[in-house]
Coordinates of C-alpha atoms in Angstrom, one line a residue:
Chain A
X1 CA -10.9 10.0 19.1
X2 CA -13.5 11.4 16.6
X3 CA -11.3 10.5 13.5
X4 CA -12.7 7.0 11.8
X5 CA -10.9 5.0 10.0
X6 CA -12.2 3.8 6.4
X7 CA -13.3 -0.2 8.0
X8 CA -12.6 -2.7 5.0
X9 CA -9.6 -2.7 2.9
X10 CA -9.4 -0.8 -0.7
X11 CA -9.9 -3.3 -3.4
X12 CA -6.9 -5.2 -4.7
X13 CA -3.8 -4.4 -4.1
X14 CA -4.4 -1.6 -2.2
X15 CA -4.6 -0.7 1.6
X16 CA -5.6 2.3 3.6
X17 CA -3.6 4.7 5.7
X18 CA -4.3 6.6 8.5
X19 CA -7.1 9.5 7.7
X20 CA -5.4 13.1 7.4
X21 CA -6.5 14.3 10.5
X22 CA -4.0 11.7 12.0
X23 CA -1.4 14.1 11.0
X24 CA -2.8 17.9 11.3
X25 CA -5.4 17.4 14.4
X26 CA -4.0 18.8 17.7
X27 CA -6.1 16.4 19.6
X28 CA -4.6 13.9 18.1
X29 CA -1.2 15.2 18.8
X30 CA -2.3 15.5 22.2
X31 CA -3.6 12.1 23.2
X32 CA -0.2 10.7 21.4
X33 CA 1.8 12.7 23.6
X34 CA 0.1 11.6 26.6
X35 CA -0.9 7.2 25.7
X36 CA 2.4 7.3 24.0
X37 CA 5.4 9.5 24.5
X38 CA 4.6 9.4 28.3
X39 CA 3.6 5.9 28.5
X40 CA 7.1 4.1 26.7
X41 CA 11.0 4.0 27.0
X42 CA 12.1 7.2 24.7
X43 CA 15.4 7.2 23.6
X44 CA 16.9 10.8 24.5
X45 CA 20.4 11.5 24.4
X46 CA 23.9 9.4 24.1
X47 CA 25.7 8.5 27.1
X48 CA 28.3 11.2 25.8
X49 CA 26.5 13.6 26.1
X50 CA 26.9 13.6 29.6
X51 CA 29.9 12.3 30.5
X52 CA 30.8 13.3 34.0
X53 CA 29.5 13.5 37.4
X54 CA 27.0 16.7 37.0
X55 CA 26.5 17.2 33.3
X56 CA 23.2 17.5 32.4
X57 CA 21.0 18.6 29.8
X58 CA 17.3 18.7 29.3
X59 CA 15.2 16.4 27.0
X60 CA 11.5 17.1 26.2
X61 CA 9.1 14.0 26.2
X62 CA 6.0 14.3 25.9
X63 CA 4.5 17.1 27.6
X64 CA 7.3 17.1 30.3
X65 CA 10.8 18.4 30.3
X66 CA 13.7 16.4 32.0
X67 CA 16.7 17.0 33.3
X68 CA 18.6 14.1 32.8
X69 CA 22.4 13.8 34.4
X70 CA 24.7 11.7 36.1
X71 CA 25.4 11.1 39.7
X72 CA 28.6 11.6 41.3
X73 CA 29.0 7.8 40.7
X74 CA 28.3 8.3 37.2
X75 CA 24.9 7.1 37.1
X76 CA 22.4 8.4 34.9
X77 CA 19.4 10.1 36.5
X78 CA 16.8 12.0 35.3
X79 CA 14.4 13.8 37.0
X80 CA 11.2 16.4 36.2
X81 CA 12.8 20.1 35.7
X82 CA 9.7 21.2 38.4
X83 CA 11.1 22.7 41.5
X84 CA 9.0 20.7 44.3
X85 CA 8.4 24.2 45.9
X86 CA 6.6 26.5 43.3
X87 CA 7.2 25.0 40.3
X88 CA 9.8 27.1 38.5
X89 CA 12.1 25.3 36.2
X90 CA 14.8 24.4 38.2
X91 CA 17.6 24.5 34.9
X92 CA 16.8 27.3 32.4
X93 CA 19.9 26.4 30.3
X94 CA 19.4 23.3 27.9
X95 CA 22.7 21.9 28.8
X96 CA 25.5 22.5 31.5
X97 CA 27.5 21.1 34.7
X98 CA 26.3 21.5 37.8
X99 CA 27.8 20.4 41.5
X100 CA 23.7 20.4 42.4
X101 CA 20.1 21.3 40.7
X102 CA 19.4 24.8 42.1
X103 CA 16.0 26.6 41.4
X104 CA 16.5 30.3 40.7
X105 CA 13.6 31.6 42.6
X106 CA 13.9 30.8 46.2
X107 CA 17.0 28.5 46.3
X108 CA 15.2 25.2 46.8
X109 CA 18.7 22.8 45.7
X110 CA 18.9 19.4 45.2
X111 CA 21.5 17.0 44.7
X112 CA 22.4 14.8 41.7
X113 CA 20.4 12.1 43.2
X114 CA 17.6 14.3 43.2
X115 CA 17.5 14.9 47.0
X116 CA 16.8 18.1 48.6
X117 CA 19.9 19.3 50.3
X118 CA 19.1 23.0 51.1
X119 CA 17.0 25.9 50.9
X120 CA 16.8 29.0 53.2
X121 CA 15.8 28.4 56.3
X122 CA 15.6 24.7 55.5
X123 CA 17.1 22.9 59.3
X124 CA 14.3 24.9 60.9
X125 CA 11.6 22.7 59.1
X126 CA 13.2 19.2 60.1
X127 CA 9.7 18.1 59.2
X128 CA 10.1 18.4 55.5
X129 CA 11.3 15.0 53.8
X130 CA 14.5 15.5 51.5
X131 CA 13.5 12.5 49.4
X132 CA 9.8 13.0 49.1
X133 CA 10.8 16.8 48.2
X134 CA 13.2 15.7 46.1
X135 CA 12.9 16.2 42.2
X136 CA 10.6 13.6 41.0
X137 CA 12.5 10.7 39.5
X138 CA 11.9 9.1 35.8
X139 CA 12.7 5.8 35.0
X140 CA 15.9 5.2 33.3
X141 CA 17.2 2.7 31.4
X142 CA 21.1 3.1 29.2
X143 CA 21.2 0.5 26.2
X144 CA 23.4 0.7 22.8
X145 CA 25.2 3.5 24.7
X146 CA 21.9 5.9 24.7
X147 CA 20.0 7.1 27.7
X148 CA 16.2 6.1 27.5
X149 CA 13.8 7.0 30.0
X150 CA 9.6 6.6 30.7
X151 CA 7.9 9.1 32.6
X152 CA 5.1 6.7 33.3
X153 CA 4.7 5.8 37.0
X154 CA 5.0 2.4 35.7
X155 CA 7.0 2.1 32.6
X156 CA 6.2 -0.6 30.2
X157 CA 8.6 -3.9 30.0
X158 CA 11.9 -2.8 28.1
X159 CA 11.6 -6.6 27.0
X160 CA 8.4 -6.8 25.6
X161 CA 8.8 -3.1 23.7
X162 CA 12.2 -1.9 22.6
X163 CA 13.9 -5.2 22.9
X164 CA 11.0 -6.7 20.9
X165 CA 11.3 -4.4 18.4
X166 CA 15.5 -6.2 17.4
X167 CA 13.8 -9.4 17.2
X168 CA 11.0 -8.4 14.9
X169 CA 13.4 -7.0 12.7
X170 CA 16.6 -9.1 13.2
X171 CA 15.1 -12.2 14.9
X172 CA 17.3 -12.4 18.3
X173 CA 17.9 -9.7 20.3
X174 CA 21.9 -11.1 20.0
X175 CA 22.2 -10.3 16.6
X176 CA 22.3 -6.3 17.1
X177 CA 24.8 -7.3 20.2
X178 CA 27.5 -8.6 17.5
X179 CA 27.6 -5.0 16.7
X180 CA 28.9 -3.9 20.1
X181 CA 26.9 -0.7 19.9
X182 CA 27.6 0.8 23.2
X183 CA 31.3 0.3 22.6
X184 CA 31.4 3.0 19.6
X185 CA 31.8 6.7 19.7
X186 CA 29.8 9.1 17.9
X187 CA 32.1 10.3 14.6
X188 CA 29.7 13.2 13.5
X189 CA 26.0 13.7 14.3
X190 CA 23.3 15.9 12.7
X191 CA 20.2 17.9 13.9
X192 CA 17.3 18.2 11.7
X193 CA 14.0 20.5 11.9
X194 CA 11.8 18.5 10.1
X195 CA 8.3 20.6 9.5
X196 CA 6.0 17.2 9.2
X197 CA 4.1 15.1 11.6
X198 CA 6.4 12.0 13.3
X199 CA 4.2 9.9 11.7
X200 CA 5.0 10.3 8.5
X201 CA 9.0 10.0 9.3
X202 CA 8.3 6.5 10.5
X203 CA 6.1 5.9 8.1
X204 CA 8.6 6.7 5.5
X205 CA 11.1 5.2 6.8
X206 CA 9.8 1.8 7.0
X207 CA 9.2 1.6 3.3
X208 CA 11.2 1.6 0.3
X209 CA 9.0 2.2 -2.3
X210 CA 10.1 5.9 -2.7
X211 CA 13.7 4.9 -2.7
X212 CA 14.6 4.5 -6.4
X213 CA 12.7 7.8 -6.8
X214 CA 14.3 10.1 -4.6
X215 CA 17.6 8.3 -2.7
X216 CA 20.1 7.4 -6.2
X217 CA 23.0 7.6 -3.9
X218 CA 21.3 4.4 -1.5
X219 CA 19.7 2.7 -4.4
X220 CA 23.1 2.8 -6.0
X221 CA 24.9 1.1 -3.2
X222 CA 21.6 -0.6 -2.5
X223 CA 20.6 -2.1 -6.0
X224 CA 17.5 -4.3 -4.7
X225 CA 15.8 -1.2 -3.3
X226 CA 14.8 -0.3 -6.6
X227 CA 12.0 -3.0 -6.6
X228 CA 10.4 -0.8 -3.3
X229 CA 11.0 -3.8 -0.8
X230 CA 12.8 -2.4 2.5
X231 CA 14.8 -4.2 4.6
X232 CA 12.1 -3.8 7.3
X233 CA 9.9 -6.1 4.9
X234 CA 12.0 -9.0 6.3
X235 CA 13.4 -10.4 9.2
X236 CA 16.9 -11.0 9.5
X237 CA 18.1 -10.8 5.9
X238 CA 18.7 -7.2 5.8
X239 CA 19.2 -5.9 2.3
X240 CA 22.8 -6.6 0.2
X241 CA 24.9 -4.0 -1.1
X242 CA 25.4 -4.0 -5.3
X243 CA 28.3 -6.4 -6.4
X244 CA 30.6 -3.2 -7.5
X245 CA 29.8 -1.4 -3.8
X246 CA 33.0 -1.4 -1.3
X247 CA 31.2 0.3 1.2
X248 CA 28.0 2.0 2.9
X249 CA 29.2 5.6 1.4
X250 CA 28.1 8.5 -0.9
X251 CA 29.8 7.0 -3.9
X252 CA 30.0 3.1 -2.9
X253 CA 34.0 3.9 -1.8
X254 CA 35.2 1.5 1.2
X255 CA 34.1 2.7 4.3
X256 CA 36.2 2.6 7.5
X257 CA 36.9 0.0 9.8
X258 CA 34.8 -2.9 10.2
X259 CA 32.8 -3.9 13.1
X260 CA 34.9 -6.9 14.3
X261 CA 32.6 -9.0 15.8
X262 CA 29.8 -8.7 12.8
X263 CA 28.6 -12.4 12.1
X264 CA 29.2 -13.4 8.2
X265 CA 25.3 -12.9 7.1
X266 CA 25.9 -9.0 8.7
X267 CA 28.8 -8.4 6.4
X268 CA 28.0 -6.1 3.0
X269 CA 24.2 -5.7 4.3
X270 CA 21.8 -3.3 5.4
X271 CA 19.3 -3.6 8.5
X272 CA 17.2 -1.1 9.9
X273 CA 15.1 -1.2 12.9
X274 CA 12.2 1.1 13.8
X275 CA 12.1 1.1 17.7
X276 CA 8.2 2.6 18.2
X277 CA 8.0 5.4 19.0
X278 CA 11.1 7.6 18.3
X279 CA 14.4 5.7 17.3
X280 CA 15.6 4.1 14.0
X281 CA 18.2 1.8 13.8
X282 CA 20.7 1.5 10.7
X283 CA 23.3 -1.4 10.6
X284 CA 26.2 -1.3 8.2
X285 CA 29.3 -3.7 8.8
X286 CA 31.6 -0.4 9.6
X287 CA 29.2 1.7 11.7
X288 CA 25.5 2.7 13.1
X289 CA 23.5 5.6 12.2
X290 CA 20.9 6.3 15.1
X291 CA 18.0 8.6 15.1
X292 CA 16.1 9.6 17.6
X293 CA 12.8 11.7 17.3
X294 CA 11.2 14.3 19.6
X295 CA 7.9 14.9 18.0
X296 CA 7.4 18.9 19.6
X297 CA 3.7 19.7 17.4
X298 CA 1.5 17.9 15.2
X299 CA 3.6 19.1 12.3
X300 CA 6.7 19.4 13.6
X301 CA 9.5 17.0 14.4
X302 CA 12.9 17.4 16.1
X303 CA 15.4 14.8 14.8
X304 CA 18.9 14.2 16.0
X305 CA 21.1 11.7 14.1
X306 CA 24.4 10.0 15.1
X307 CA 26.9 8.4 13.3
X308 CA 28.6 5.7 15.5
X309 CA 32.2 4.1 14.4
X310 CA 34.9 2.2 16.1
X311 CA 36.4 4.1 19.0
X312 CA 39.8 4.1 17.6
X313 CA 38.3 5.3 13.7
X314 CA 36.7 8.7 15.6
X315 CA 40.1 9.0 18.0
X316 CA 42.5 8.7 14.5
X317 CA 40.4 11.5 13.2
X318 CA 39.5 9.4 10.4
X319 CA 37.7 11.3 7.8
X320 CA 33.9 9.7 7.5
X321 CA 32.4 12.1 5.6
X322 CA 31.6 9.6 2.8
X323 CA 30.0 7.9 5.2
X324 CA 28.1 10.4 6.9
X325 CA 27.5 12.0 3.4
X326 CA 24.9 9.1 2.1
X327 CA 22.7 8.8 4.9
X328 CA 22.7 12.5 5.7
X329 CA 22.0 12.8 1.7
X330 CA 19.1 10.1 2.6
X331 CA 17.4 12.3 5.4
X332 CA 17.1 15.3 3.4
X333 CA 16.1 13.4 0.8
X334 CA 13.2 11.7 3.2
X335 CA 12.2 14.9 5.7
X336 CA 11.7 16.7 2.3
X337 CA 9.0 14.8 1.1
X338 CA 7.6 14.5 4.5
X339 CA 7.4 18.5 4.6
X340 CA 6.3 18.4 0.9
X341 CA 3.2 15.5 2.6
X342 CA 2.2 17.0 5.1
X343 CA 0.5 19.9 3.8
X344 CA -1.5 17.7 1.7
X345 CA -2.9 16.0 4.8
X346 CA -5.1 18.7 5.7
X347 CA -6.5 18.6 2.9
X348 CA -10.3 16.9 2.0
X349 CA -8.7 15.1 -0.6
X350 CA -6.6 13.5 2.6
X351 CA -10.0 13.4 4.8
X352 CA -10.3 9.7 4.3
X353 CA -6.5 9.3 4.0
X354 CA -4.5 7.5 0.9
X355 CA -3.4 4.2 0.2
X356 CA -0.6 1.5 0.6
X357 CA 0.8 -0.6 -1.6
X358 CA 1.7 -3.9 -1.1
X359 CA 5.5 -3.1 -0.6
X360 CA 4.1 -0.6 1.9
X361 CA 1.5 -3.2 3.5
X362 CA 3.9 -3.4 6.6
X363 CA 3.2 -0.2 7.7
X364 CA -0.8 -1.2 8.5
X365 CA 0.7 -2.8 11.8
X366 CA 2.6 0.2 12.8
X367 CA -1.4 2.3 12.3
X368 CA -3.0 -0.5 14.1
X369 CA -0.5 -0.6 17.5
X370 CA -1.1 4.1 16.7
X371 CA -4.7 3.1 16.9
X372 CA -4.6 0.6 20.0
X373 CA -2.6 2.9 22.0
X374 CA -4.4 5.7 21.5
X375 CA -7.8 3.6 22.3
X376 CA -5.8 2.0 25.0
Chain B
X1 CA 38.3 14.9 73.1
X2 CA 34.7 13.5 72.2
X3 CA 33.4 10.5 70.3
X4 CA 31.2 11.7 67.2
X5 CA 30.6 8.8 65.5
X6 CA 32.1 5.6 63.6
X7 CA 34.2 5.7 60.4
X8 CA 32.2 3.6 58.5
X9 CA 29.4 6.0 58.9
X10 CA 31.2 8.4 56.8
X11 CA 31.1 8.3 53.0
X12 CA 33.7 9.2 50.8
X13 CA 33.6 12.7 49.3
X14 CA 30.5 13.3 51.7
X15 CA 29.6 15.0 54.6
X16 CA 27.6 13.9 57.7
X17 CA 25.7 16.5 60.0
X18 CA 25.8 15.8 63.9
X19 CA 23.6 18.1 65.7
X20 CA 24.4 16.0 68.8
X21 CA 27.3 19.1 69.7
X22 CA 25.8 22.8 69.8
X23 CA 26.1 24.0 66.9
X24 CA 26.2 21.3 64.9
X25 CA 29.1 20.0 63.4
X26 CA 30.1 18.3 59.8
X27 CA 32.6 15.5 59.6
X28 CA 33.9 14.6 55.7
X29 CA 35.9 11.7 54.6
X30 CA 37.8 12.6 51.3
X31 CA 38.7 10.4 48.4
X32 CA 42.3 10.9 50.3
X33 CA 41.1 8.8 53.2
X34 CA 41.3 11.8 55.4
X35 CA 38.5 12.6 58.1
X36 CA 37.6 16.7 59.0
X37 CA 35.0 18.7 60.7
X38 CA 33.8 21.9 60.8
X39 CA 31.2 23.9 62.1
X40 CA 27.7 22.8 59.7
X41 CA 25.9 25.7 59.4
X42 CA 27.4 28.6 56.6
X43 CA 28.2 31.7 57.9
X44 CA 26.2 33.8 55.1
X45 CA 22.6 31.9 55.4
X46 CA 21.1 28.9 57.2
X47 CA 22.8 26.2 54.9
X48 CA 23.7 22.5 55.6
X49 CA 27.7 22.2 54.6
X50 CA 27.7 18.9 55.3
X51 CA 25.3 19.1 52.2
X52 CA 27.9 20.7 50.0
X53 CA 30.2 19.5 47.4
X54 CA 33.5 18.2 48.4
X55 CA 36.7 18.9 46.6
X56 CA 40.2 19.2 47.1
X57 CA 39.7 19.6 50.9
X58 CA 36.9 22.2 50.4
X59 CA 33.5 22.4 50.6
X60 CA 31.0 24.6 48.7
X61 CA 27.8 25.4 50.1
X62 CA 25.0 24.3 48.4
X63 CA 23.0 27.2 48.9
X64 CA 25.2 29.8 47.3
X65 CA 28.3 28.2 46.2
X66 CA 31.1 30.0 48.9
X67 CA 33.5 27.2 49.8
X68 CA 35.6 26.6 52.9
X69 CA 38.5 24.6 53.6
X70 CA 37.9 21.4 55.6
X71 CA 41.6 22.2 57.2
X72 CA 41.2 25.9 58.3
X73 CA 37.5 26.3 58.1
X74 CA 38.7 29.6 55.8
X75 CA 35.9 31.0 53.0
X76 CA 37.0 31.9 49.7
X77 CA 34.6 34.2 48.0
X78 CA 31.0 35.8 48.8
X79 CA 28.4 36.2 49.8
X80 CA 29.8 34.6 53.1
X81 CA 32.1 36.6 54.2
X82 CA 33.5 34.9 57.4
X83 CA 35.0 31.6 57.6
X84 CA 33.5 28.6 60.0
X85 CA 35.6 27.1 62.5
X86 CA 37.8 24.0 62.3
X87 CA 37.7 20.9 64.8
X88 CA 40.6 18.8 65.3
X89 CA 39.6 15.2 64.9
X90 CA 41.4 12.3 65.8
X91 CA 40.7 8.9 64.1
X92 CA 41.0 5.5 66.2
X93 CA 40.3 2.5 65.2
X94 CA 37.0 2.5 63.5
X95 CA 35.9 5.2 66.0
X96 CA 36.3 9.2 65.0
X97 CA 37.0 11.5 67.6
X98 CA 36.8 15.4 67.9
X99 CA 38.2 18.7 69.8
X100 CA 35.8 21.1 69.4
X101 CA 36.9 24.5 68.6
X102 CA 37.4 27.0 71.7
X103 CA 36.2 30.0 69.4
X104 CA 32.7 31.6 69.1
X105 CA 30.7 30.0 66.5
X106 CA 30.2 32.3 63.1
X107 CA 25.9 31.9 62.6
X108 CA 24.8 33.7 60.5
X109 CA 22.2 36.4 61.4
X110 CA 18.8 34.8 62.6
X111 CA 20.2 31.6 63.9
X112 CA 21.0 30.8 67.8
X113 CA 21.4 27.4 69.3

């Protein structure tokens, strides 16, 4: 890594951030694809989203493309979309349901398992092993209802990362369980194309200063967010909504049915969770917005977000939109000054990078773990 | 009649290859508890059926997706165009018996046992 980092702190209140380059160098984007996106547990789709025996669809991590599916036992597999034979892409269609994983160019077929189960010609080479000429298989791992996989060889401890990750923010990993995430459905979910480095996402969304600037509708519902402390400045204490505010919506309105096993010091707060390196984590009492990330260039970011209620709210055909309406209202409000940032990072002004202020101070470990990963 | 294996070899909605009978043979167990064979090999192209996908008493080639019945050893739709023949098996015990067919096999072109 060639970029250096400014060494001693700016005087007073101030901190530094990353240097531009962080944000605009390929190389960079590069070496974060391979020590990070391939090295942890990425969130990548909801279990929904393939529901029976042979659905698949394909995920990008990384540098690698997966096809990840379920079994005809309804386990979730994924595999590397690389045909063991010459390498084609073995699906060319992003999502789909399939009785087995066929390459298009000579018929190589595997099964949902991953094994190879024919190709011409294949019972006159009895010497060729099914399971070592199987697709190659990623580690998988299904938590709050979502799929997450590592294409390391040897993935990291889902303790010691994403599990860590609840208790930094909440304090037990038990506390997010109240909210019997894996039990909702997803009521509406949105696709962003967010033209700004993933960096600055997370980085804005671990901070609140910008909030009373550029989200009224949250800092409405949200009256302390005005003073720029987030929720993730805490552990366990969330932020409360404004004494007038029924409900996490667009206008403060009550929101829909409660989460019934919330614990009383979850009830009329806010908690979010940034899960390094691609998921946040928003707890109201009535339901979860989820987003997951798939960084695809250094100034380009992918972002899908879910909205998760109570099975029986989605199944009634109960109308969230109020709900969906403020955090939706939130993202655009964030990704566009992301896009509006990241411009400004290639500049020279940017060379050495900006500053952080003290209600943004919290975001220095999120640069130091970016550093030590990619020094790793 | 012949002994071809044991039930409990057989998996449910799966199919086993024995290539100890010329040609070889696949035996399926469906989710109905019901045990069939027919011959392995597709009529169209070299092609495992007892790697195919079971359903409602069929199997589909994994190679190129024409299916035949488990009962009649009939094909539904291209590219193969004959059907494979049907055993009769008989089930005792834990131990799975079979008639094989008196009919010429249907290889397909390129393959001889």
């Amino acid at each position: 890594m060639i970029i250096e980092q400014l060494d001693k702190p700016l005087p007073g209140s101030l901190m530094p951030t990353l240097a531009g380059g962080y944000y605009t160098d390929p190389n960079v984007f590069a070496a974060e694809q391979e020590r990070i996106f391939e090295e942890s547990w990425f969130c990548v789709l909801h279990g929904s989203d393939i529901e029976k025996p042979g659905d698949y669809k394909l995920v990008e991590v990384g540098r690698e493309q997966l096809i990840v599916s379920r079994n005809r036992k309804r386990e979730v597999r994924a595999f590397f979309n690389v045909c063991r034979h010459r390498g084609m892409r073995v699906c060319t269609e992003t999502e789909g349901s399939r009785r087995n994983f066929q390459c298009g160019y000579h018929a190589w077929t595997y099964d949902l398992d991953g094994k190879l189960i024919a190709a011409p010609n294949l019972t006159k080479m009895p010497d060729i092993d099914r399971d070592d000429y199987g697709l190659r298989k990623v580690h998988v791992r299904e938590w709050l209802g979502y799929v997450w996989v590592c294409v390391a060889e040897q993935p990291p401890s889902f303790e010691e990362t994403v599990l860590s990750e609840i208790v930094t923010r909440l304090g037990e990993v038990e506390s997010i369980d109240h909210y019997q995430i894996d039990t909702l459905k997803i009521g509406k979910r949105i696709c962003y194309e967010v033209e700004a480095n993933w960096k600055l996402i997370i980085e804005n969304f671990m901070e609140c200063y910008h909030c009373a600037t550029i989200h009224p509708e949250l800092t409405e519902v949200i009256p302390e967010f005005a003073q720029g402390w987030a929720a993730q400045t805490n552990t366990g204490l969330g932020a409360e909504f404004g004494e007038d505010i029924k409900g996490f919506t667009v206008d403060g309105s009550a929101g829909v049915g409660e989460l019934p096993l919330i614990a009383p010091n979850q009830d009329r707060r806010y908690f979010a969770i940034t899960i390094r390196p691609n998921v946040f984590i928003n707890l109201v009492p009535d339901h979860i917005i989820i987003h997951r990330m798939f960084p695809t260039s250094e100034s380009h970011t992918y972002v899908e977000c879910d909205w998760l209620f109570l099975p029986e709210v989605v199944d009634a055909g109960t109308d969230v939109s109020k709900s969906v309406e403020l955090f939706d209202r939130v993202n655009l409000q964030d990704f566009d000054a992301c896009e509006k940032t990241q411009p400004s990072m290639a500049s020279r002004i940017y060379r050495d990078g900006g500053a952080l202020v003290p209600a943004e101070h919290h975001i220095v470990p999120f640069h130091d773990w970016l550093k030590a990963e990619l020094n790793a | 009649m012949l002994r071809i294996c044991s039930l409990s070899e057989l998996v449910e909605d799966e199919g086993v290859r024995f290539d100890t009978v010329t040609p070889p043979i696949a035996v399926f167990l469906t989710s109905a508890g019901e045990v069939y064979a027919i011959d392995d090999t597709c009529t169209h192209q070299d092609a495992s059926l007892a790697e195919g996908w079971v359903e409602d008493c069929r199997v589909e080639c994994p190679l190129h997706a024409s299916t035949f019945s488990l009962l009649t050893g009939d094909v539904d739709s291209p590219p193969a165009r004959r059907g494979v023949r049907a055993h009769r098996i008989e089930v005792v015990g834990d131990d799975v018996y079979v008639q094989l067919s008196a009919l010429a096999p249907n290889l397909p072109p390129g393959v001889e046992y």
